[in-house]
DNA sequence: GATAGTTTCATACAACTGTTTGAATTGCAA
DNA sequence: TTGCAATTCAAACAGTTGTATGAAACTATC
């Protein structure tokens, strides 16, 4: 309980190393060297390596989900309990994209860490991700209120595809840059968000009149 | 050169184990036990564990890419060197989705292996994936012919999003089923393909008249 | 049927992994 | 200061990993 100094040094060092080198080849010995603490400190403070990784990921996940829900809640309050489709989608994919993309040289360690977590999917992280379903259900519910005429199936596919585009863009941003010879601007995060949201809105509202304002779907 | 029996037994056993248990916890000893061969046989026939994995993945990748290109070529020949947007997209995402989705109990070992490869992303596989850019360029070129008015940027984003939806559906099919309480039918592969293609077509052609037939975008 | 080349085999190797141990040290309360 | 708990430390542990070795078994050629 006393200092907590060692504990946070380990957390910081671990996140830094995982962010840069991935989970695959970072050992406990690397971490304690980076943190300037003793090897046994990890097991003393966290119990095991997996629990260290889990704590790292849970912390960031909670923060991310909190942000998403806050955005959703604000939007629904302003809209009399009903937010528009594009606003809901922006609350879903915006925080992630803002957190993980943007100019590479100014990405936070936390962002790089979450990118790794999104790419490598090591067991302790996978276990946590599986519990995030409840979180998504809240967005499904919001979307149901925004599109009362759409079937649940359509809504789930819409949310699924929105997340697909967001996560894939994060995971494969390097490849997209290379493929397009830099013509796709991965630094313009807001542009990307509008692109993703625009596509998802089209998918969710295609063939029906929207119940709210048509939303500015054009990207850039 | 002689028998090749051992070699293929190793390949088959390795693919089977990786497909079921993932790359994370399958050791060479597991593989040789499953294949009923000696431990040293792997290094004798493949050089190293990584090269074994690479050969496995390259084989499947080549087959997949061949299938995609064949579909594209057929379509372009039938259309006087110009295929329609939806047909190009179907050639891009169809083979992958057909190969990896469908009723879980009748998925081939190869399909399960490719799903694993898509989820876990171990170093030797990542190295190979990075060389697949040329392959994508061919689809970009075909798309440019189909949509001469669209900018390269729009085309790359369109292809990127199409792949995003396809791969994410494969990676997260379990989660989508759980989230939607089974309302999203992951066994109807053709339905999924139409859904993905439909979305991508909308994204690529939004705001402009299509140069070919409007394509049946509605899913199911 | 001897021989040369290929393939198999049991075994050892060397390195690295996360974890544990028990003693030393520290910090704080009485 | 004394005593007690929390923390740090060096060292070792136990297990696993991929790989290398050298002899044995095989196979096909002459």
Short mmCIF file of C-alpha atoms (C1' of nucleotides) in Angstrom, two decimals:
data_model
loop_
_atom_site.label_atom_id
_atom_site.label_comp_id
_atom_site.label_asym_id
_atom_site.label_seq_id
_atom_site.Cartn_x
_atom_site.Cartn_y
_atom_site.Cartn_z
CA UNK A 1 0.00 0.00 0.00
CA UNK A 2 2.81 2.27 0.97
CA UNK A 3 4.62 3.77 -1.99
CA UNK A 4 2.91 2.49 -5.14
CA UNK A 5 5.96 3.83 -6.87
CA UNK A 6 7.18 0.44 -8.02
CA UNK A 7 3.73 -0.59 -9.08
CA UNK A 8 3.20 2.35 -11.38
CA UNK A 9 6.73 2.17 -12.70
CA UNK A 10 5.99 -1.37 -13.80
CA UNK A 11 2.69 -0.40 -15.38
CA UNK A 12 4.26 2.47 -17.27
CA UNK A 13 7.26 0.46 -18.43
CA UNK A 14 5.10 -2.46 -19.51
CA UNK A 15 2.73 -0.30 -21.49
CA UNK A 16 5.63 1.47 -23.15
CA UNK A 17 7.34 -1.76 -24.18
CA UNK A 18 4.18 -3.49 -25.32
CA UNK A 19 3.25 -0.43 -27.33
CA UNK A 20 6.56 -0.40 -29.15
CA UNK A 21 7.47 -4.07 -29.50
CA UNK A 22 4.18 -5.89 -29.13
CA UNK A 23 3.20 -8.57 -26.69
CA UNK A 24 5.03 -11.29 -28.53
CA UNK A 25 8.57 -10.58 -27.49
CA UNK A 26 8.48 -8.56 -24.32
CA UNK A 27 9.46 -10.59 -21.28
CA UNK A 28 9.09 -9.78 -17.64
CA UNK A 29 12.81 -9.26 -17.54
CA UNK A 30 12.54 -6.60 -20.23
CA UNK A 31 9.84 -4.86 -18.26
CA UNK A 32 11.64 -4.81 -14.93
CA UNK A 33 14.81 -3.62 -16.63
CA UNK A 34 12.89 -0.74 -18.22
CA UNK A 35 11.22 0.06 -14.92
CA UNK A 36 14.39 -0.33 -12.85
CA UNK A 37 12.74 -2.66 -10.39
CA UNK A 38 13.35 -6.20 -9.28
CA UNK A 39 12.05 -9.14 -11.26
CA UNK A 40 9.97 -10.47 -8.38
CA UNK A 41 8.16 -7.16 -8.06
CA UNK A 42 5.82 -8.01 -10.89
CA UNK A 43 4.52 -11.15 -9.25
CA UNK A 44 4.43 -9.41 -5.90
CA UNK A 45 2.31 -6.51 -7.12
CA UNK A 46 0.24 -8.15 -9.83
CA UNK A 47 0.29 -11.85 -9.15
CA UNK A 48 1.24 -12.87 -12.66
CA UNK A 49 2.22 -11.54 -16.05
CA UNK A 50 -1.26 -12.07 -17.42
CA UNK A 51 -2.82 -10.09 -14.62
CA UNK A 52 -0.44 -7.25 -15.35
CA UNK A 53 -1.49 -7.21 -18.99
CA UNK A 54 -5.13 -7.48 -17.99
CA UNK A 55 -4.89 -4.51 -15.64
CA UNK A 56 -3.21 -2.48 -18.34
CA UNK A 57 -5.94 -3.27 -20.84
CA UNK A 58 -8.85 -2.96 -18.46
CA UNK A 59 -7.75 0.50 -17.43
CA UNK A 60 -7.63 1.72 -21.00
CA UNK A 61 -10.83 -0.05 -21.96
CA UNK A 62 -12.81 1.44 -19.12
CA UNK A 63 -11.61 4.89 -20.05
CA UNK A 64 -12.55 4.31 -23.67
CA UNK A 65 -16.00 2.95 -22.90
CA UNK A 66 -16.66 5.72 -20.47
CA UNK A 67 -15.85 8.23 -23.18
CA UNK A 68 -18.13 6.52 -25.67
CA UNK A 69 -21.04 6.32 -23.29
CA UNK A 70 -20.60 9.90 -22.17
CA UNK A 71 -20.81 11.05 -25.76
CA UNK A 72 -23.89 8.92 -26.33
CA UNK A 73 -25.58 10.10 -23.17
CA UNK A 74 -24.95 13.76 -23.94
CA UNK A 75 -26.38 13.31 -27.41
CA UNK A 76 -29.50 11.53 -26.17
CA UNK A 77 -30.14 14.13 -23.51
CA UNK A 78 -29.91 16.94 -26.02
CA UNK A 79 -32.27 15.09 -28.34
CA UNK A 80 -35.00 14.29 -25.85
CA UNK A 81 -33.85 10.72 -25.29
CA UNK A 82 -33.32 10.08 -28.96
CA UNK A 83 -30.02 10.70 -30.73
CA UNK A 84 -29.64 10.67 -34.49
CA UNK A 85 -27.99 7.80 -36.29
CA UNK A 86 -24.81 9.58 -37.22
CA UNK A 87 -24.31 10.95 -33.72
CA UNK A 88 -24.68 7.49 -32.21
CA UNK A 89 -22.16 6.10 -34.65
CA UNK A 90 -19.75 8.92 -33.98
CA UNK A 91 -19.95 8.18 -30.27
CA UNK A 92 -19.18 4.54 -31.04
CA UNK A 93 -16.19 4.88 -33.35
CA UNK A 94 -14.99 8.39 -32.64
CA UNK A 95 -13.15 7.84 -29.36
CA UNK A 96 -11.35 4.77 -30.65
CA UNK A 97 -10.24 6.43 -33.84
CA UNK A 98 -9.24 9.61 -32.09
CA UNK A 99 -7.29 7.60 -29.58
CA UNK A 100 -5.45 5.38 -32.01
CA UNK A 101 -4.93 7.36 -35.21
CA UNK A 102 -3.49 10.73 -35.98
CA UNK A 103 0.09 11.76 -36.75
CA UNK A 104 2.22 8.76 -35.82
CA UNK A 105 4.96 10.77 -34.20
CA UNK A 106 2.58 12.28 -31.70
CA UNK A 107 0.61 9.22 -30.73
CA UNK A 108 0.44 8.59 -27.03
CA UNK A 109 1.87 5.45 -25.52
CA UNK A 110 -1.65 4.51 -24.50
CA UNK A 111 -2.80 4.78 -28.10
CA UNK A 112 0.04 2.64 -29.39
CA UNK A 113 -0.71 0.11 -26.69
CA UNK A 114 -4.35 -0.11 -27.70
CA UNK A 115 -3.35 -0.55 -31.34
CA UNK A 116 -1.18 -3.48 -30.34
CA UNK A 117 -3.99 -4.92 -28.28
CA UNK A 118 -6.24 -4.60 -31.28
CA UNK A 119 -3.77 -6.36 -33.55
CA UNK A 120 -2.22 -9.12 -31.49
CA UNK A 121 -5.05 -10.32 -29.31
CA UNK A 122 -3.22 -12.21 -26.56
CA UNK A 123 -5.28 -14.47 -24.25
CA UNK A 124 -5.75 -12.22 -21.21
CA UNK A 125 -6.93 -9.42 -23.47
CA UNK A 126 -9.24 -11.64 -25.43
CA UNK A 127 -10.92 -12.71 -22.22
CA UNK A 128 -11.68 -9.12 -21.38
CA UNK A 129 -12.91 -8.21 -24.82
CA UNK A 130 -15.53 -10.92 -24.61
CA UNK A 131 -17.15 -9.12 -21.73
CA UNK A 132 -17.68 -5.97 -23.73
CA UNK A 133 -20.90 -7.16 -25.28
CA UNK A 134 -23.10 -5.43 -22.75
CA UNK A 135 -21.47 -2.20 -23.69
CA UNK A 136 -22.38 -2.68 -27.33
CA UNK A 137 -25.96 -3.51 -26.42
CA UNK A 138 -26.41 0.02 -25.15
CA UNK A 139 -25.53 1.34 -28.57
CA UNK A 140 -27.89 -1.14 -30.16
CA UNK A 141 -30.64 0.12 -27.90
CA UNK A 142 -29.91 3.73 -28.79
CA UNK A 143 -29.92 2.83 -32.45
CA UNK A 144 -33.25 1.08 -32.05
CA UNK A 145 -34.70 4.27 -30.69
CA UNK A 146 -33.26 6.24 -33.59
CA UNK A 147 -34.49 3.79 -36.20
CA UNK A 148 -37.65 2.21 -34.84
CA UNK A 149 -38.55 0.85 -38.27
CA UNK A 150 -35.32 -1.09 -38.73
CA UNK A 151 -35.14 -4.69 -37.65
CA UNK A 152 -32.72 -5.71 -34.94
CA UNK A 153 -30.80 -7.68 -37.51
CA UNK A 154 -30.20 -4.62 -39.63
CA UNK A 155 -29.12 -2.65 -36.59
CA UNK A 156 -26.63 -5.23 -35.44
CA UNK A 157 -25.13 -5.50 -38.89
CA UNK A 158 -24.88 -1.75 -39.07
CA UNK A 159 -23.02 -1.46 -35.78
CA UNK A 160 -20.87 -4.43 -36.70
CA UNK A 161 -19.81 -2.88 -39.98
CA UNK A 162 -19.11 0.46 -38.35
CA UNK A 163 -16.77 -1.20 -35.88
CA UNK A 164 -15.29 -3.24 -38.70
CA UNK A 165 -14.28 -0.17 -40.66
CA UNK A 166 -12.93 1.61 -37.61
CA UNK A 167 -10.88 -1.25 -36.27
CA UNK A 168 -9.61 -2.36 -39.65
CA UNK A 169 -8.48 1.16 -40.38
CA UNK A 170 -6.53 1.17 -37.14
CA UNK A 171 -5.07 -2.28 -37.68
CA UNK A 172 -4.12 -1.77 -41.29
CA UNK A 173 -3.39 1.91 -41.43
CA UNK A 174 0.17 1.22 -42.47
CA UNK A 175 -0.88 -1.02 -45.28
CA UNK A 176 -3.49 1.42 -46.54
CA UNK A 177 -0.90 4.17 -46.64
CA UNK A 178 1.49 1.97 -48.56
CA UNK A 179 -1.18 0.70 -50.93
CA UNK A 180 -2.44 4.14 -51.76
CA UNK A 181 1.02 5.66 -51.93
CA UNK A 182 0.03 8.09 -49.25
CA UNK A 183 -3.02 9.29 -51.13
CA UNK A 184 -5.23 8.22 -48.23
CA UNK A 185 -4.58 10.69 -45.47
CA UNK A 186 -4.46 8.71 -42.23
CA UNK A 187 -3.58 11.78 -40.19
CA UNK A 188 -6.92 13.46 -40.79
CA UNK A 189 -8.74 11.59 -38.05
CA UNK A 190 -11.93 13.58 -38.27
CA UNK A 191 -12.06 12.97 -41.98
CA UNK A 192 -11.75 9.24 -41.38
CA UNK A 193 -14.47 9.33 -38.75
CA UNK A 194 -16.81 11.08 -41.15
CA UNK A 195 -15.98 8.51 -43.79
CA UNK A 196 -16.73 5.59 -41.50
CA UNK A 197 -19.84 7.17 -40.04
CA UNK A 198 -21.05 8.15 -43.48
CA UNK A 199 -20.74 4.62 -44.79
CA UNK A 200 -22.46 3.14 -41.76
CA UNK A 201 -25.28 5.67 -41.92
CA UNK A 202 -25.87 4.76 -45.54
CA UNK A 203 -26.02 1.10 -44.65
CA UNK A 204 -28.41 1.64 -41.80
CA UNK A 205 -30.75 4.05 -43.53
CA UNK A 206 -30.63 2.85 -47.13
CA UNK A 207 -34.04 2.68 -48.74
CA UNK A 208 -35.85 4.47 -45.98
CA UNK A 209 -36.36 8.08 -45.02
CA UNK A 210 -34.41 9.05 -41.96
CA UNK A 211 -36.27 9.91 -38.82
CA UNK A 212 -33.95 12.79 -38.02
CA UNK A 213 -31.95 15.32 -39.92
CA UNK A 214 -30.14 13.79 -42.89
CA UNK A 215 -26.71 14.27 -41.37
CA UNK A 216 -23.67 15.46 -43.22
CA UNK A 217 -22.41 12.19 -44.57
CA UNK A 218 -19.85 13.47 -47.04
CA UNK A 219 -16.29 12.85 -45.89
CA UNK A 220 -13.48 15.39 -45.74
CA UNK B 1 12.76 -36.24 -52.20
CA UNK B 2 11.77 -39.86 -51.94
CA UNK B 3 8.63 -40.36 -49.91
CA UNK B 4 7.26 -36.92 -49.02
CA UNK B 5 5.04 -38.85 -46.70
CA UNK B 6 6.54 -37.40 -43.56
CA UNK B 7 6.54 -33.92 -45.01
CA UNK B 8 2.86 -33.91 -45.82
CA UNK B 9 1.97 -35.60 -42.57
CA UNK B 10 3.64 -32.72 -40.77
CA UNK B 11 1.88 -30.13 -42.88
CA UNK B 12 -1.49 -31.73 -42.33
CA UNK B 13 -1.00 -32.21 -38.63
CA UNK B 14 0.28 -28.68 -38.15
CA UNK B 15 -2.60 -27.13 -40.05
CA UNK B 16 -5.09 -29.18 -38.09
CA UNK B 17 -3.62 -28.23 -34.72
CA UNK B 18 -3.18 -24.57 -35.56
CA UNK B 19 -6.75 -24.47 -36.85
CA UNK B 20 -8.15 -25.86 -33.63
CA UNK B 21 -5.89 -24.47 -30.95
CA UNK B 22 -4.31 -21.43 -32.51
CA UNK B 23 -0.66 -20.59 -33.00
CA UNK B 24 -0.14 -19.57 -29.43
CA UNK B 25 0.03 -22.92 -27.74
CA UNK B 26 0.93 -25.49 -30.35
CA UNK B 27 4.52 -26.67 -30.02
CA UNK B 28 6.61 -28.66 -32.42
CA UNK B 29 6.24 -31.58 -30.05
CA UNK B 30 2.47 -31.39 -30.35
CA UNK B 31 2.74 -31.39 -34.11
CA UNK B 32 5.09 -34.34 -34.42
CA UNK B 33 2.95 -36.30 -31.96
CA UNK B 34 -0.14 -35.62 -34.06
CA UNK B 35 1.72 -36.54 -37.23
CA UNK B 36 3.43 -39.58 -35.73
CA UNK B 37 6.85 -38.49 -36.87
CA UNK B 38 10.09 -37.69 -35.14
CA UNK B 39 10.73 -34.30 -33.62
CA UNK B 40 13.76 -33.66 -35.79
CA UNK B 41 11.73 -34.22 -38.92
CA UNK B 42 10.34 -30.70 -38.84
CA UNK B 43 13.72 -29.03 -38.92
CA UNK B 44 14.94 -31.55 -41.47
CA UNK B 45 12.10 -30.92 -43.90
CA UNK B 46 11.30 -27.29 -43.27
CA UNK B 47 14.36 -25.77 -41.64
CA UNK B 48 12.49 -24.16 -38.77
CA UNK B 49 9.11 -23.79 -37.17
CA UNK B 50 8.56 -20.41 -38.75
CA UNK B 51 9.26 -21.76 -42.20
CA UNK B 52 6.71 -24.48 -41.61
CA UNK B 53 4.08 -21.93 -40.68
CA UNK B 54 5.05 -19.78 -43.62
CA UNK B 55 4.71 -22.64 -46.08
CA UNK B 56 1.31 -23.48 -44.66
CA UNK B 57 0.10 -19.92 -45.02
CA UNK B 58 1.66 -19.26 -48.40
CA UNK B 59 -0.01 -22.32 -49.86
CA UNK B 60 -3.44 -21.22 -48.73
CA UNK B 61 -2.84 -17.60 -49.67
CA UNK B 62 -1.78 -18.45 -53.17
CA UNK B 63 -4.88 -20.58 -53.66
CA UNK B 64 -7.07 -17.79 -52.34
CA UNK B 65 -5.49 -15.10 -54.47
CA UNK B 66 -5.64 -17.31 -57.53
CA UNK B 67 -9.35 -17.75 -56.95
CA UNK B 68 -9.93 -14.05 -56.53
CA UNK B 69 -8.00 -13.14 -59.65
CA UNK B 70 -9.69 -15.84 -61.70
CA UNK B 71 -13.07 -14.45 -60.75
CA UNK B 72 -11.95 -10.95 -61.61
CA UNK B 73 -10.45 -12.00 -64.92
CA UNK B 74 -13.56 -13.89 -65.97
CA UNK B 75 -15.71 -10.89 -65.16
CA UNK B 76 -13.51 -8.48 -67.06
CA UNK B 77 -13.37 -10.70 -70.11
CA UNK B 78 -17.13 -11.00 -70.17
CA UNK B 79 -17.49 -7.26 -69.86
CA UNK B 80 -15.06 -6.23 -72.60
CA UNK B 81 -12.24 -5.49 -70.21
CA UNK B 82 -14.45 -3.67 -67.78
CA UNK B 83 -16.22 -5.37 -64.90
CA UNK B 84 -18.91 -3.70 -62.84
CA UNK B 85 -18.25 -2.46 -59.34
CA UNK B 86 -20.23 -5.11 -57.54
CA UNK B 87 -18.67 -7.93 -59.50
CA UNK B 88 -15.16 -6.69 -58.70
CA UNK B 89 -16.02 -6.47 -55.03
CA UNK B 90 -17.55 -9.92 -55.05
CA UNK B 91 -14.35 -11.29 -56.55
CA UNK B 92 -12.41 -9.58 -53.78
CA UNK B 93 -14.37 -10.62 -50.72
CA UNK B 94 -16.32 -13.63 -51.97
CA UNK B 95 -13.61 -16.29 -51.90
CA UNK B 96 -12.44 -15.32 -48.41
CA UNK B 97 -15.92 -15.30 -46.97
CA UNK B 98 -16.90 -18.51 -48.72
CA UNK B 99 -13.73 -20.10 -47.46
CA UNK B 100 -13.97 -19.01 -43.84
CA UNK B 101 -17.65 -18.75 -42.99
CA UNK B 102 -20.60 -21.08 -43.31
CA UNK B 103 -21.93 -23.69 -40.90
CA UNK B 104 -19.22 -24.11 -38.29
CA UNK B 105 -19.51 -27.88 -38.13
CA UNK B 106 -18.68 -28.25 -41.78
CA UNK B 107 -15.82 -25.81 -42.08
CA UNK B 108 -12.71 -27.25 -43.61
CA UNK B 109 -9.47 -27.42 -41.70
CA UNK B 110 -8.02 -25.00 -44.23
CA UNK B 111 -10.78 -22.52 -43.50
CA UNK B 112 -10.30 -22.74 -39.75
CA UNK B 113 -6.58 -22.30 -40.27
CA UNK B 114 -7.10 -19.16 -42.29
CA UNK B 115 -9.43 -17.78 -39.65
CA UNK B 116 -6.72 -18.32 -37.07
CA UNK B 117 -4.19 -16.67 -39.31
CA UNK B 118 -6.53 -13.74 -39.68
CA UNK B 119 -7.01 -13.41 -35.93
CA UNK B 120 -3.65 -14.13 -34.35
CA UNK B 121 -1.17 -12.62 -36.77
CA UNK B 122 2.08 -14.35 -35.80
CA UNK B 123 5.36 -12.91 -37.23
CA UNK B 124 6.00 -15.29 -40.16
CA UNK B 125 2.45 -14.76 -41.37
CA UNK B 126 2.63 -11.02 -40.96
CA UNK B 127 5.73 -10.95 -43.12
CA UNK B 128 3.86 -12.67 -45.91
CA UNK B 129 0.77 -10.53 -45.65
CA UNK B 130 2.86 -7.44 -46.23
CA UNK B 131 3.75 -8.71 -49.67
CA UNK B 132 0.14 -8.95 -50.75
CA UNK B 133 -0.09 -5.34 -51.73
CA UNK B 134 0.58 -6.00 -55.39
CA UNK B 135 -2.38 -8.28 -55.42
CA UNK B 136 -4.66 -5.55 -54.15
CA UNK B 137 -3.35 -3.13 -56.72
CA UNK B 138 -4.88 -5.25 -59.44
CA UNK B 139 -8.26 -4.79 -57.87
CA UNK B 140 -7.64 -1.10 -57.56
CA UNK B 141 -6.83 -0.99 -61.27
CA UNK B 142 -9.99 -2.88 -62.16
CA UNK B 143 -12.01 -0.55 -60.00
CA UNK B 144 -10.45 2.45 -61.68
CA UNK B 145 -11.64 1.12 -65.01
CA UNK B 146 -15.13 0.61 -63.60
CA UNK B 147 -15.28 4.04 -62.03
CA UNK B 148 -13.14 6.34 -64.14
CA UNK B 149 -14.65 9.39 -62.47
CA UNK B 150 -13.72 8.41 -58.96
CA UNK B 151 -10.43 9.55 -57.48
CA UNK B 152 -7.83 7.01 -56.48
CA UNK B 153 -8.33 8.00 -52.90
CA UNK B 154 -12.01 7.11 -53.01
CA UNK B 155 -11.21 3.80 -54.67
CA UNK B 156 -8.64 2.80 -52.09
CA UNK B 157 -10.98 3.66 -49.29
CA UNK B 158 -13.73 1.65 -50.93
CA UNK B 159 -11.59 -1.45 -51.27
CA UNK B 160 -10.24 -0.94 -47.78
CA UNK B 161 -13.71 -0.80 -46.27
CA UNK B 162 -14.85 -3.83 -48.22
CA UNK B 163 -11.98 -5.85 -46.85
CA UNK B 164 -12.63 -4.39 -43.42
CA UNK B 165 -16.18 -5.67 -43.34
CA UNK B 166 -15.25 -9.07 -44.71
CA UNK B 167 -12.33 -9.69 -42.38
CA UNK B 168 -14.03 -8.28 -39.33
CA UNK B 169 -17.03 -10.50 -39.96
CA UNK B 170 -14.75 -13.50 -40.06
CA UNK B 171 -12.78 -12.48 -37.01
CA UNK B 172 -15.75 -11.54 -34.89
CA UNK B 173 -18.43 -13.86 -36.18
CA UNK B 174 -18.78 -15.44 -32.77
CA UNK B 175 -19.22 -12.12 -31.07
CA UNK B 176 -21.76 -10.93 -33.61
CA UNK B 177 -23.80 -14.08 -33.09
CA UNK B 178 -23.69 -13.63 -29.34
CA UNK B 179 -24.46 -9.93 -29.52
CA UNK B 180 -27.43 -10.39 -31.80
CA UNK B 181 -28.67 -13.48 -29.99
CA UNK B 182 -28.42 -15.41 -33.22
CA UNK B 183 -30.52 -12.95 -35.15
CA UNK B 184 -27.65 -12.35 -37.55
CA UNK B 185 -27.38 -15.47 -39.65
CA UNK B 186 -23.67 -16.18 -40.06
CA UNK B 187 -24.34 -19.39 -41.95
CA UNK B 188 -25.86 -17.64 -44.93
CA UNK B 189 -22.56 -16.81 -46.57
CA UNK B 190 -24.04 -15.51 -49.80
CA UNK B 191 -26.29 -13.23 -47.82
CA UNK B 192 -23.28 -11.86 -45.98
CA UNK B 193 -21.38 -11.34 -49.21
CA UNK B 194 -24.29 -9.38 -50.68
CA UNK B 195 -24.44 -7.33 -47.52
CA UNK B 196 -20.73 -6.48 -47.65
CA UNK B 197 -20.70 -5.88 -51.38
CA UNK B 198 -23.84 -3.79 -51.14
CA UNK B 199 -22.34 -1.53 -48.52
CA UNK B 200 -19.09 -1.15 -50.41
CA UNK B 201 -20.90 -0.37 -53.66
CA UNK B 202 -22.86 2.34 -51.93
CA UNK B 203 -19.69 3.85 -50.59
CA UNK B 204 -17.95 3.79 -53.92
CA UNK B 205 -20.81 5.07 -56.04
CA UNK B 206 -22.59 7.42 -53.65
CA UNK B 207 -23.57 10.68 -55.26
CA UNK B 208 -22.81 9.58 -58.78
CA UNK B 209 -24.64 7.57 -61.40
CA UNK B 210 -23.13 4.16 -61.87
CA UNK B 211 -21.48 3.37 -65.15
CA UNK B 212 -22.95 -0.13 -65.28
CA UNK B 213 -26.15 -1.83 -64.21
CA UNK B 214 -27.21 -0.75 -60.71
CA UNK B 215 -26.51 -4.19 -59.22
CA UNK B 216 -28.75 -5.95 -56.76
CA UNK B 217 -27.47 -4.47 -53.56
CA UNK B 218 -30.21 -5.62 -51.20
CA UNK B 219 -29.01 -8.41 -48.97
CA UNK B 220 -30.78 -11.69 -48.25
"C1'" DG C 1 25.06 -57.05 -52.77
"C1'" DA C 2 28.10 -53.18 -51.73
"C1'" DT C 3 27.66 -48.21 -51.69
"C1'" DA C 4 26.21 -43.52 -51.50
"C1'" DG C 5 22.60 -40.56 -50.35
"C1'" DT C 6 18.47 -39.74 -48.06
"C1'" DT C 7 15.59 -40.00 -44.22
"C1'" DT C 8 14.50 -41.25 -39.43
"C1'" DC C 9 15.46 -41.59 -34.70
"C1'" DA C 10 16.64 -40.94 -29.66
"C1'" DT C 11 18.76 -37.79 -27.22
"C1'" DA C 12 21.02 -33.85 -25.70
"C1'" DC C 13 21.56 -28.90 -25.82
"C1'" DA C 14 21.22 -24.29 -24.69
"C1'" DA C 15 18.50 -20.68 -23.90
"C1'" DC C 16 14.67 -18.54 -22.14
"C1'" DT C 17 10.34 -18.37 -19.72
"C1'" DG C 18 7.25 -17.03 -15.59
"C1'" DT C 19 7.29 -18.00 -10.90
"C1'" DT C 20 8.93 -18.94 -6.10
"C1'" DT C 21 11.79 -18.59 -2.12
"C1'" DG C 22 13.74 -16.82 1.89
"C1'" DA C 23 16.61 -13.54 3.49
"C1'" DA C 24 17.60 -8.46 3.59
"C1'" DT C 25 15.80 -3.99 3.78
"C1'" DT C 26 12.72 -0.42 4.46
"C1'" DG C 27 9.06 2.37 6.60
"C1'" DC C 28 5.99 3.29 10.12
"C1'" DA C 29 3.58 2.84 14.61
"C1'" DA C 30 3.80 2.22 19.48
"C1'" DT D 1 14.16 2.40 20.07
"C1'" DT D 2 11.65 -1.61 19.36
"C1'" DG D 3 8.65 -4.41 16.75
"C1'" DC D 4 6.01 -5.65 12.87
"C1'" DA D 5 4.43 -5.53 8.47
"C1'" DA D 6 5.24 -4.24 3.74
"C1'" DT D 7 8.48 -4.24 0.23
"C1'" DT D 8 12.71 -5.28 -2.26
"C1'" DC D 9 16.26 -8.21 -3.64
"C1'" DA D 10 19.42 -11.93 -5.53
"C1'" DA D 11 19.17 -16.34 -6.55
"C1'" DA D 12 17.39 -20.44 -7.91
"C1'" DC D 13 13.63 -23.29 -9.68
"C1'" DA D 14 11.05 -25.98 -12.81
"C1'" DG D 15 9.35 -26.26 -16.99
"C1'" DT D 16 9.18 -25.53 -21.85
"C1'" DT D 17 10.82 -24.15 -26.08
"C1'" DG D 18 13.08 -24.65 -30.84
"C1'" DT D 19 17.16 -26.60 -32.60
"C1'" DA D 20 21.40 -29.53 -33.30
"C1'" DT D 21 23.87 -33.91 -33.30
"C1'" DG D 22 25.45 -38.24 -34.65
"C1'" DA D 23 24.30 -42.76 -35.09
"C1'" DA D 24 20.90 -45.95 -37.14
"C1'" DA D 25 17.70 -47.38 -40.71
"C1'" DC D 26 16.27 -47.18 -45.04
"C1'" DT D 27 16.32 -46.81 -50.40
"C1'" DA D 28 17.75 -46.93 -54.80
"C1'" DT D 29 21.70 -47.32 -58.04
"C1'" DC D 30 25.36 -49.58 -59.97
#
